[in-house]
Amino acid sequence: FSPLTLVRKSFAQIFQPSLSIATLHDGVNLDQASASTTTLDPLVVCGPSGVGKGTIIGRFLSETNAFGFSVSHTTRDPRPGEINGIHYHFTSKPLMESLLGQDYFLESAEVHGNIYGTSWQALYDVQKAGKKCLLDIDVQGVQRLKTIPPRESWKPRYIFIAPPSPEVLESRLRGRATENEESLQRRIRNARDEIEYGLEAGNFDAIVYNDNLEKAVEDFRIAVHKLYEM
Ligand SMILES: Nc1ncnc2c1ncn2[C@@H]1O[C@H](COP(=O)(O)OP(=O)(O)OP(=O)(O)O)[C@@H](O)[C@H]1O
């Protein structure tokens, strides 16, 4: 039977823990399964709000085709211009709640009354396109991810982005001007514990300090290349 049959079969068995990426990857030579699996391991990027994750990731992704973002599910309403399946999988709250009760999401979070989640399928979709999935996850999310037993598609690398100091973090958050004072104070309060966890030995595979942006992007690039032996 053709490789395509294999691919379809694999999707039907999406929750099978030992699913091989080789069978998910259209056109891949199945004999090279072991060689192709590690190259698609996901990358989890974490750091306190305002540290510059989005900025660094944006710069990094603009220079590489090796990584891609997954499409998240959300219960929030689409904004003008947002397309279902491209920007988000827009999902009703009852359906989302039912999916949360199954092993459908690798991570989920409630933000301002809306539920967001990254499904295993979304991760597989990125891998199927031959890319490593880059996930921007908060510290609590990372702590939950670490409880997931490794599976063929889930052997992530973890990078923490740290601010040069709490004062600089606060001034960046203020400079971004996206938060009201209450939200800003909450982010700053949370940041203390998040930074402590991030800098603790063994919690992350690499730590990148975002002081000078150019240097941080370069350090991020170097860390990724090391972690993936690229
Ligand atoms: N090295 C840097 N020097 C100065 N300003 C920076 C630097 N890196 C990022 N910034 C600025 O800091 C602000 C926060 O950055 P960004 O939005 O990327 O943070 P984030 O970690 O993605 O935040 P959140 O988790 O809240 O989405 C932005 O205004 C950004 O332009």
PDB file of C-alpha atoms and ligand atoms in Angstrom:
ATOM      1  CA  PHE A   1       0.000   0.000   0.000  1.00  0.00           C
ATOM      2  CA  SER A   2       1.077   3.559  -0.668  1.00  0.00           C
ATOM      3  CA  PRO A   3       2.680   5.897   1.886  1.00  0.00           C
ATOM      4  CA  LEU A   4      -0.466   7.994   1.656  1.00  0.00           C
ATOM      5  CA  THR A   5      -2.537   5.160   3.069  1.00  0.00           C
ATOM      6  CA  LEU A   6      -0.087   5.042   5.928  1.00  0.00           C
ATOM      7  CA  VAL A   7      -0.454   8.756   6.550  1.00  0.00           C
ATOM      8  CA  ARG A   8      -4.241   8.597   6.605  1.00  0.00           C
ATOM      9  CA  LYS A   9      -4.143   5.633   8.955  1.00  0.00           C
ATOM     10  CA  SER A  10      -1.862   7.552  11.279  1.00  0.00           C
ATOM     11  CA  PHE A  11      -4.201  10.512  11.468  1.00  0.00           C
ATOM     12  CA  ALA A  12      -7.094   8.243  12.276  1.00  0.00           C
ATOM     13  CA  GLN A  13      -5.000   6.925  15.152  1.00  0.00           C
ATOM     14  CA  ILE A  14      -3.919  10.372  16.197  1.00  0.00           C
ATOM     15  CA  PHE A  15      -3.857   9.639  19.910  1.00  0.00           C
ATOM     16  CA  GLN A  16      -1.741   6.550  19.608  1.00  0.00           C
ATOM     17  CA  PRO A  17       1.197   7.457  21.868  1.00  0.00           C
ATOM     18  CA  SER A  18       3.896   5.719  19.860  1.00  0.00           C
ATOM     19  CA  LEU A  19       2.958   7.437  16.624  1.00  0.00           C
ATOM     20  CA  SER A  20       6.068   7.867  14.513  1.00  0.00           C
ATOM     21  CA  ILE A  21       6.669  11.226  12.871  1.00  0.00           C
ATOM     22  CA  ALA A  22       7.958   9.337   9.865  1.00  0.00           C
ATOM     23  CA  THR A  23       4.446   8.065   9.207  1.00  0.00           C
ATOM     24  CA  LEU A  24       3.080  11.596   9.616  1.00  0.00           C
ATOM     25  CA  HIS A  25       5.492  13.186   7.227  1.00  0.00           C
ATOM     26  CA  ASP A  26       4.182  12.992   3.674  1.00  0.00           C
ATOM     27  CA  GLY A  27       6.696  11.535   1.285  1.00  0.00           C
ATOM     28  CA  VAL A  28       9.265  10.669   3.942  1.00  0.00           C
ATOM     29  CA  ASN A  29      11.259   7.528   3.424  1.00  0.00           C
ATOM     30  CA  LEU A  30      10.037   5.264   6.198  1.00  0.00           C
ATOM     31  CA  ASP A  31      13.408   3.515   6.318  1.00  0.00           C
ATOM     32  CA  GLN A  32      14.836   6.763   7.634  1.00  0.00           C
ATOM     33  CA  ALA A  33      12.378   6.957  10.503  1.00  0.00           C
ATOM     34  CA  SER A  34      14.946   7.349  13.255  1.00  0.00           C
ATOM     35  CA  ALA A  35      16.856  10.019  11.345  1.00  0.00           C
ATOM     36  CA  SER A  36      13.731  12.084  10.722  1.00  0.00           C
ATOM     37  CA  THR A  37      12.182  11.955  14.180  1.00  0.00           C
ATOM     38  CA  THR A  38      14.619  14.083  16.203  1.00  0.00           C
ATOM     39  CA  THR A  39      14.726  16.786  13.528  1.00  0.00           C
ATOM     40  CA  LEU A  40      11.046  17.545  14.185  1.00  0.00           C
ATOM     41  CA  ASP A  41      11.205  17.813  17.973  1.00  0.00           C
ATOM     42  CA  PRO A  42       9.209  20.845  19.150  1.00  0.00           C
ATOM     43  CA  LEU A  43      10.747  23.976  20.677  1.00  0.00           C
ATOM     44  CA  VAL A  44       9.126  25.565  23.730  1.00  0.00           C
ATOM     45  CA  VAL A  45       9.989  29.223  24.326  1.00  0.00           C
ATOM     46  CA  CYS A  46       9.122  30.692  27.707  1.00  0.00           C
ATOM     47  CA  GLY A  47       9.670  33.873  29.660  1.00  0.00           C
ATOM     48  CA  PRO A  48       7.793  36.475  31.674  1.00  0.00           C
ATOM     49  CA  SER A  49       5.334  38.778  29.955  1.00  0.00           C
ATOM     50  CA  GLY A  50       7.120  41.662  28.256  1.00  0.00           C
ATOM     51  CA  VAL A  51      10.561  40.050  28.146  1.00  0.00           C
ATOM     52  CA  GLY A  52      10.566  40.071  24.342  1.00  0.00           C
ATOM     53  CA  LYS A  53       9.560  36.508  23.396  1.00  0.00           C
ATOM     54  CA  GLY A  54       7.316  37.651  20.568  1.00  0.00           C
ATOM     55  CA  THR A  55       9.960  40.037  19.258  1.00  0.00           C
ATOM     56  CA  ILE A  56      12.776  37.456  19.298  1.00  0.00           C
ATOM     57  CA  ILE A  57      10.618  34.641  17.908  1.00  0.00           C
ATOM     58  CA  GLY A  58       9.374  36.931  15.128  1.00  0.00           C
ATOM     59  CA  ARG A  59      12.929  37.809  14.131  1.00  0.00           C
ATOM     60  CA  PHE A  60      14.068  34.195  14.343  1.00  0.00           C
ATOM     61  CA  LEU A  61      11.156  32.822  12.297  1.00  0.00           C
ATOM     62  CA  SER A  62      11.674  35.417   9.577  1.00  0.00           C
ATOM     63  CA  GLU A  63      15.076  33.854   8.870  1.00  0.00           C
ATOM     64  CA  THR A  64      14.248  30.148   8.911  1.00  0.00           C
ATOM     65  CA  ASN A  65      11.867  27.683   7.358  1.00  0.00           C
ATOM     66  CA  ALA A  66      12.778  24.944   9.796  1.00  0.00           C
ATOM     67  CA  PHE A  67      10.260  26.096  12.422  1.00  0.00           C
ATOM     68  CA  GLY A  68       6.571  26.894  12.291  1.00  0.00           C
ATOM     69  CA  PHE A  69       3.750  27.946  14.582  1.00  0.00           C
ATOM     70  CA  SER A  70       0.853  25.655  15.353  1.00  0.00           C
ATOM     71  CA  VAL A  71      -2.737  26.865  14.985  1.00  0.00           C
ATOM     72  CA  SER A  72      -4.365  27.086  18.423  1.00  0.00           C
ATOM     73  CA  HIS A  73      -7.977  26.503  19.368  1.00  0.00           C
ATOM     74  CA  THR A  74      -9.822  29.342  21.084  1.00  0.00           C
ATOM     75  CA  THR A  75     -13.309  30.031  22.378  1.00  0.00           C
ATOM     76  CA  ARG A  76     -12.964  33.757  21.743  1.00  0.00           C
ATOM     77  CA  ASP A  77     -14.795  35.324  18.795  1.00  0.00           C
ATOM     78  CA  PRO A  78     -12.865  35.909  15.583  1.00  0.00           C
ATOM     79  CA  ARG A  79     -11.613  39.473  15.066  1.00  0.00           C
ATOM     80  CA  PRO A  80     -12.122  41.107  11.663  1.00  0.00           C
ATOM     81  CA  GLY A  81      -9.816  39.454   9.147  1.00  0.00           C
ATOM     82  CA  GLU A  82      -9.135  36.355  11.234  1.00  0.00           C
ATOM     83  CA  ILE A  83      -9.676  33.122   9.337  1.00  0.00           C
ATOM     84  CA  ASN A  84     -10.779  29.876  10.965  1.00  0.00           C
ATOM     85  CA  GLY A  85      -8.056  27.248  10.628  1.00  0.00           C
ATOM     86  CA  ILE A  86      -5.386  29.822   9.816  1.00  0.00           C
ATOM     87  CA  HIS A  87      -5.240  32.242  12.746  1.00  0.00           C
ATOM     88  CA  TYR A  88      -7.121  30.002  15.167  1.00  0.00           C
ATOM     89  CA  HIS A  89      -9.487  27.064  15.214  1.00  0.00           C
ATOM     90  CA  PHE A  90     -12.506  28.957  16.522  1.00  0.00           C
ATOM     91  CA  THR A  91     -14.378  26.570  18.769  1.00  0.00           C
ATOM     92  CA  SER A  92     -17.536  26.769  20.872  1.00  0.00           C
ATOM     93  CA  LYS A  93     -17.145  26.677  24.637  1.00  0.00           C
ATOM     94  CA  PRO A  94     -19.107  23.399  25.085  1.00  0.00           C
ATOM     95  CA  LEU A  95     -16.990  21.649  22.433  1.00  0.00           C
ATOM     96  CA  MET A  96     -13.783  23.046  23.943  1.00  0.00           C
ATOM     97  CA  GLU A  97     -14.817  21.854  27.402  1.00  0.00           C
ATOM     98  CA  SER A  98     -15.555  18.409  26.056  1.00  0.00           C
ATOM     99  CA  LEU A  99     -12.166  18.268  24.274  1.00  0.00           C
ATOM    100  CA  LEU A 100     -10.441  19.354  27.503  1.00  0.00           C
ATOM    101  CA  GLY A 101     -11.763  16.202  29.129  1.00  0.00           C
ATOM    102  CA  GLN A 102      -9.974  14.079  26.540  1.00  0.00           C
ATOM    103  CA  ASP A 103      -6.305  13.890  25.597  1.00  0.00           C
ATOM    104  CA  TYR A 104      -6.930  16.391  22.810  1.00  0.00           C
ATOM    105  CA  PHE A 105      -4.730  19.311  23.889  1.00  0.00           C
ATOM    106  CA  LEU A 106      -1.091  19.183  24.815  1.00  0.00           C
ATOM    107  CA  GLU A 107      -1.594  22.467  26.645  1.00  0.00           C
ATOM    108  CA  SER A 108      -4.436  24.827  27.390  1.00  0.00           C
ATOM    109  CA  ALA A 109      -5.015  27.990  29.389  1.00  0.00           C
ATOM    110  CA  GLU A 110      -7.843  30.306  30.314  1.00  0.00           C
ATOM    111  CA  VAL A 111      -7.120  33.951  29.543  1.00  0.00           C
ATOM    112  CA  HIS A 112      -9.684  36.649  30.360  1.00  0.00           C
ATOM    113  CA  GLY A 113     -12.545  34.164  30.344  1.00  0.00           C
ATOM    114  CA  ASN A 114     -11.613  32.545  27.021  1.00  0.00           C
ATOM    115  CA  ILE A 115     -10.017  29.131  26.688  1.00  0.00           C
ATOM    116  CA  TYR A 116      -7.008  28.618  24.427  1.00  0.00           C
ATOM    117  CA  GLY A 117      -5.355  25.305  23.636  1.00  0.00           C
ATOM    118  CA  THR A 118      -2.771  23.679  21.408  1.00  0.00           C
ATOM    119  CA  SER A 119      -4.028  20.359  20.120  1.00  0.00           C
ATOM    120  CA  TRP A 120      -1.858  17.363  19.369  1.00  0.00           C
ATOM    121  CA  GLN A 121      -3.285  17.539  15.854  1.00  0.00           C
ATOM    122  CA  ALA A 122      -2.012  21.125  15.469  1.00  0.00           C
ATOM    123  CA  LEU A 123       1.462  19.954  16.480  1.00  0.00           C
ATOM    124  CA  TYR A 124       1.294  17.042  14.023  1.00  0.00           C
ATOM    125  CA  ASP A 125       0.165  19.413  11.253  1.00  0.00           C
ATOM    126  CA  VAL A 126       3.360  21.461  11.652  1.00  0.00           C
ATOM    127  CA  GLN A 127       5.470  18.305  11.729  1.00  0.00           C
ATOM    128  CA  LYS A 128       3.646  16.972   8.691  1.00  0.00           C
ATOM    129  CA  ALA A 129       4.788  20.106   6.854  1.00  0.00           C
ATOM    130  CA  GLY A 130       8.349  19.067   7.737  1.00  0.00           C
ATOM    131  CA  LYS A 131       8.803  21.776  10.387  1.00  0.00           C
ATOM    132  CA  LYS A 132       9.606  21.857  14.068  1.00  0.00           C
ATOM    133  CA  CYS A 133       6.758  23.340  16.048  1.00  0.00           C
ATOM    134  CA  LEU A 134       7.640  26.453  18.053  1.00  0.00           C
ATOM    135  CA  LEU A 135       5.428  27.000  21.100  1.00  0.00           C
ATOM    136  CA  ASP A 136       5.334  30.249  23.095  1.00  0.00           C
ATOM    137  CA  ILE A 137       4.235  29.091  26.550  1.00  0.00           C
ATOM    138  CA  ASP A 138       4.088  30.748  29.971  1.00  0.00           C
ATOM    139  CA  VAL A 139       5.885  29.322  32.997  1.00  0.00           C
ATOM    140  CA  GLN A 140       2.821  27.588  34.445  1.00  0.00           C
ATOM    141  CA  GLY A 141       2.224  26.042  31.031  1.00  0.00           C
ATOM    142  CA  VAL A 142       5.806  24.784  30.889  1.00  0.00           C
ATOM    143  CA  GLN A 143       5.431  23.205  34.321  1.00  0.00           C
ATOM    144  CA  ARG A 144       2.389  21.305  33.031  1.00  0.00           C
ATOM    145  CA  LEU A 145       4.134  20.322  29.770  1.00  0.00           C
ATOM    146  CA  LYS A 146       6.922  18.739  31.781  1.00  0.00           C
ATOM    147  CA  THR A 147       4.431  16.255  33.224  1.00  0.00           C
ATOM    148  CA  ILE A 148       3.639  14.871  29.742  1.00  0.00           C
ATOM    149  CA  PRO A 149       5.525  11.635  29.193  1.00  0.00           C
ATOM    150  CA  PRO A 150       7.748  11.808  26.095  1.00  0.00           C
ATOM    151  CA  ARG A 151       6.243  10.350  22.957  1.00  0.00           C
ATOM    152  CA  GLU A 152       7.612  10.132  19.439  1.00  0.00           C
ATOM    153  CA  SER A 153       6.205  13.555  18.537  1.00  0.00           C
ATOM    154  CA  TRP A 154       6.861  15.089  21.957  1.00  0.00           C
ATOM    155  CA  LYS A 155      10.494  15.402  22.986  1.00  0.00           C
ATOM    156  CA  PRO A 156      10.679  19.189  23.273  1.00  0.00           C
ATOM    157  CA  ARG A 157      13.638  21.497  23.871  1.00  0.00           C
ATOM    158  CA  TYR A 158      13.035  24.352  26.316  1.00  0.00           C
ATOM    159  CA  ILE A 159      14.485  27.881  26.024  1.00  0.00           C
ATOM    160  CA  PHE A 160      13.933  30.547  28.684  1.00  0.00           C
ATOM    161  CA  ILE A 161      14.161  34.238  27.778  1.00  0.00           C
ATOM    162  CA  ALA A 162      15.236  36.308  30.780  1.00  0.00           C
ATOM    163  CA  PRO A 163      15.225  40.081  31.247  1.00  0.00           C
ATOM    164  CA  PRO A 164      18.451  41.856  32.266  1.00  0.00           C
ATOM    165  CA  SER A 165      16.620  43.043  35.407  1.00  0.00           C
ATOM    166  CA  PRO A 166      13.067  43.338  36.799  1.00  0.00           C
ATOM    167  CA  GLU A 167      13.260  47.124  36.290  1.00  0.00           C
ATOM    168  CA  VAL A 168      13.990  46.738  32.580  1.00  0.00           C
ATOM    169  CA  LEU A 169      11.127  44.247  32.276  1.00  0.00           C
ATOM    170  CA  GLU A 170       8.736  46.737  33.838  1.00  0.00           C
ATOM    171  CA  SER A 171       9.880  49.566  31.593  1.00  0.00           C
ATOM    172  CA  ARG A 172       9.410  47.374  28.479  1.00  0.00           C
ATOM    173  CA  LEU A 173       5.911  46.427  29.551  1.00  0.00           C
ATOM    174  CA  ARG A 174       5.130  50.105  30.138  1.00  0.00           C
ATOM    175  CA  GLY A 175       6.727  51.059  26.839  1.00  0.00           C
ATOM    176  CA  ARG A 176       4.586  48.533  24.974  1.00  0.00           C
ATOM    177  CA  ALA A 177       1.517  50.336  26.337  1.00  0.00           C
ATOM    178  CA  THR A 178      -0.792  47.344  25.917  1.00  0.00           C
ATOM    179  CA  GLU A 179      -1.739  46.853  29.573  1.00  0.00           C
ATOM    180  CA  ASN A 180      -3.727  48.845  32.078  1.00  0.00           C
ATOM    181  CA  GLU A 181      -2.053  49.462  35.452  1.00  0.00           C
ATOM    182  CA  GLU A 182      -3.745  46.472  37.122  1.00  0.00           C
ATOM    183  CA  SER A 183      -2.720  44.030  34.381  1.00  0.00           C
ATOM    184  CA  LEU A 184       0.773  45.492  34.382  1.00  0.00           C
ATOM    185  CA  GLN A 185       1.151  45.076  38.147  1.00  0.00           C
ATOM    186  CA  ARG A 186      -0.082  41.459  37.912  1.00  0.00           C
ATOM    187  CA  ARG A 187       2.473  40.677  35.208  1.00  0.00           C
ATOM    188  CA  ILE A 188       5.276  42.248  37.226  1.00  0.00           C
ATOM    189  CA  ARG A 189       4.244  40.361  40.389  1.00  0.00           C
ATOM    190  CA  ASN A 190       4.155  37.034  38.496  1.00  0.00           C
ATOM    191  CA  ALA A 191       7.465  37.752  36.788  1.00  0.00           C
ATOM    192  CA  ARG A 192       9.475  37.403  40.009  1.00  0.00           C
ATOM    193  CA  ASP A 193       8.542  33.722  40.521  1.00  0.00           C
ATOM    194  CA  GLU A 194       8.680  33.025  36.788  1.00  0.00           C
ATOM    195  CA  ILE A 195      12.238  34.345  36.514  1.00  0.00           C
ATOM    196  CA  GLU A 196      13.261  32.348  39.575  1.00  0.00           C
ATOM    197  CA  TYR A 197      11.897  29.160  37.995  1.00  0.00           C
ATOM    198  CA  GLY A 198      13.450  29.998  34.630  1.00  0.00           C
ATOM    199  CA  LEU A 199      16.927  30.559  36.028  1.00  0.00           C
ATOM    200  CA  GLU A 200      16.885  27.498  38.293  1.00  0.00           C
ATOM    201  CA  ALA A 201      19.396  24.928  37.066  1.00  0.00           C
ATOM    202  CA  GLY A 202      17.853  22.068  35.135  1.00  0.00           C
ATOM    203  CA  ASN A 203      14.532  23.691  34.300  1.00  0.00           C
ATOM    204  CA  PHE A 204      15.535  24.850  30.802  1.00  0.00           C
ATOM    205  CA  ASP A 205      17.919  23.565  28.143  1.00  0.00           C
ATOM    206  CA  ALA A 206      19.117  27.103  27.432  1.00  0.00           C
ATOM    207  CA  ILE A 207      18.678  30.608  28.843  1.00  0.00           C
ATOM    208  CA  VAL A 208      18.878  33.668  26.610  1.00  0.00           C
ATOM    209  CA  TYR A 209      19.177  37.123  28.197  1.00  0.00           C
ATOM    210  CA  ASN A 210      17.340  39.794  26.260  1.00  0.00           C
ATOM    211  CA  ASP A 211      19.332  42.943  26.954  1.00  0.00           C
ATOM    212  CA  ASN A 212      20.512  44.081  23.554  1.00  0.00           C
ATOM    213  CA  LEU A 213      17.965  42.759  21.058  1.00  0.00           C
ATOM    214  CA  GLU A 214      20.449  41.978  18.266  1.00  0.00           C
ATOM    215  CA  LYS A 215      22.610  39.963  20.653  1.00  0.00           C
ATOM    216  CA  ALA A 216      19.572  38.177  22.110  1.00  0.00           C
ATOM    217  CA  VAL A 217      18.394  37.125  18.635  1.00  0.00           C
ATOM    218  CA  GLU A 218      21.900  35.878  17.850  1.00  0.00           C
ATOM    219  CA  ASP A 219      22.142  34.008  21.192  1.00  0.00           C
ATOM    220  CA  PHE A 220      18.716  32.498  20.568  1.00  0.00           C
ATOM    221  CA  ARG A 221      19.857  31.329  17.119  1.00  0.00           C
ATOM    222  CA  ILE A 222      23.033  29.809  18.602  1.00  0.00           C
ATOM    223  CA  ALA A 223      21.040  28.043  21.351  1.00  0.00           C
ATOM    224  CA  VAL A 224      18.624  26.541  18.811  1.00  0.00           C
ATOM    225  CA  HIS A 225      21.463  25.327  16.591  1.00  0.00           C
ATOM    226  CA  LYS A 226      23.168  23.705  19.569  1.00  0.00           C
ATOM    227  CA  LEU A 227      20.013  22.059  20.890  1.00  0.00           C
ATOM    228  CA  TYR A 228      19.133  20.612  17.497  1.00  0.00           C
ATOM    229  CA  GLU A 229      22.697  19.975  16.365  1.00  0.00           C
ATOM    230  CA  MET A 230      21.917  21.988  13.215  1.00  0.00           C
TER     231      MET A 230
HETATM  232  N1  LIG B   1      16.072  43.896  23.743  1.00  0.00           N
HETATM  233  C1  LIG B   1      15.060  44.765  23.806  1.00  0.00           C
HETATM  234  N2  LIG B   1      15.329  46.057  24.105  1.00  0.00           N
HETATM  235  C2  LIG B   1      14.333  46.967  24.184  1.00  0.00           C
HETATM  236  N3  LIG B   1      13.019  46.696  24.004  1.00  0.00           N
HETATM  237  C3  LIG B   1      12.696  45.425  23.703  1.00  0.00           C
HETATM  238  C4  LIG B   1      13.692  44.406  23.585  1.00  0.00           C
HETATM  239  N4  LIG B   1      13.051  43.232  23.292  1.00  0.00           N
HETATM  240  C5  LIG B   1      11.733  43.530  23.222  1.00  0.00           C
HETATM  241  N5  LIG B   1      11.519  44.835  23.461  1.00  0.00           N
HETATM  242  C6  LIG B   1      10.216  45.535  23.527  1.00  0.00           C
HETATM  243  O1  LIG B   1       9.608  45.101  24.752  1.00  0.00           O
HETATM  244  C7  LIG B   1       8.199  44.979  24.591  1.00  0.00           C
HETATM  245  C8  LIG B   1       7.781  43.553  24.972  1.00  0.00           C
HETATM  246  O2  LIG B   1       8.220  42.643  23.970  1.00  0.00           O
HETATM  247  P1  LIG B   1       7.281  41.441  23.478  1.00  0.00           P
HETATM  248  O3  LIG B   1       5.908  41.952  23.198  1.00  0.00           O
HETATM  249  O4  LIG B   1       8.035  40.759  22.389  1.00  0.00           O
HETATM  250  O5  LIG B   1       7.267  40.555  24.811  1.00  0.00           O
HETATM  251  P2  LIG B   1       6.594  39.125  25.110  1.00  0.00           P
HETATM  252  O6  LIG B   1       7.555  38.411  25.967  1.00  0.00           O
HETATM  253  O7  LIG B   1       6.214  38.481  23.816  1.00  0.00           O
HETATM  254  O8  LIG B   1       5.320  39.551  25.948  1.00  0.00           O
HETATM  255  P3  LIG B   1       3.920  38.749  26.209  1.00  0.00           P
HETATM  256  O9  LIG B   1       4.267  37.456  26.872  1.00  0.00           O
HETATM  257  O10 LIG B   1       3.179  39.685  27.127  1.00  0.00           O
HETATM  258  O11 LIG B   1       3.271  38.608  24.859  1.00  0.00           O
HETATM  259  C9  LIG B   1       7.882  45.335  23.156  1.00  0.00           C
HETATM  260  O12 LIG B   1       7.450  46.678  23.102  1.00  0.00           O
HETATM  261  C10 LIG B   1       9.224  45.164  22.441  1.00  0.00           C
HETATM  262  O13 LIG B   1       9.338  45.997  21.311  1.00  0.00           O
END
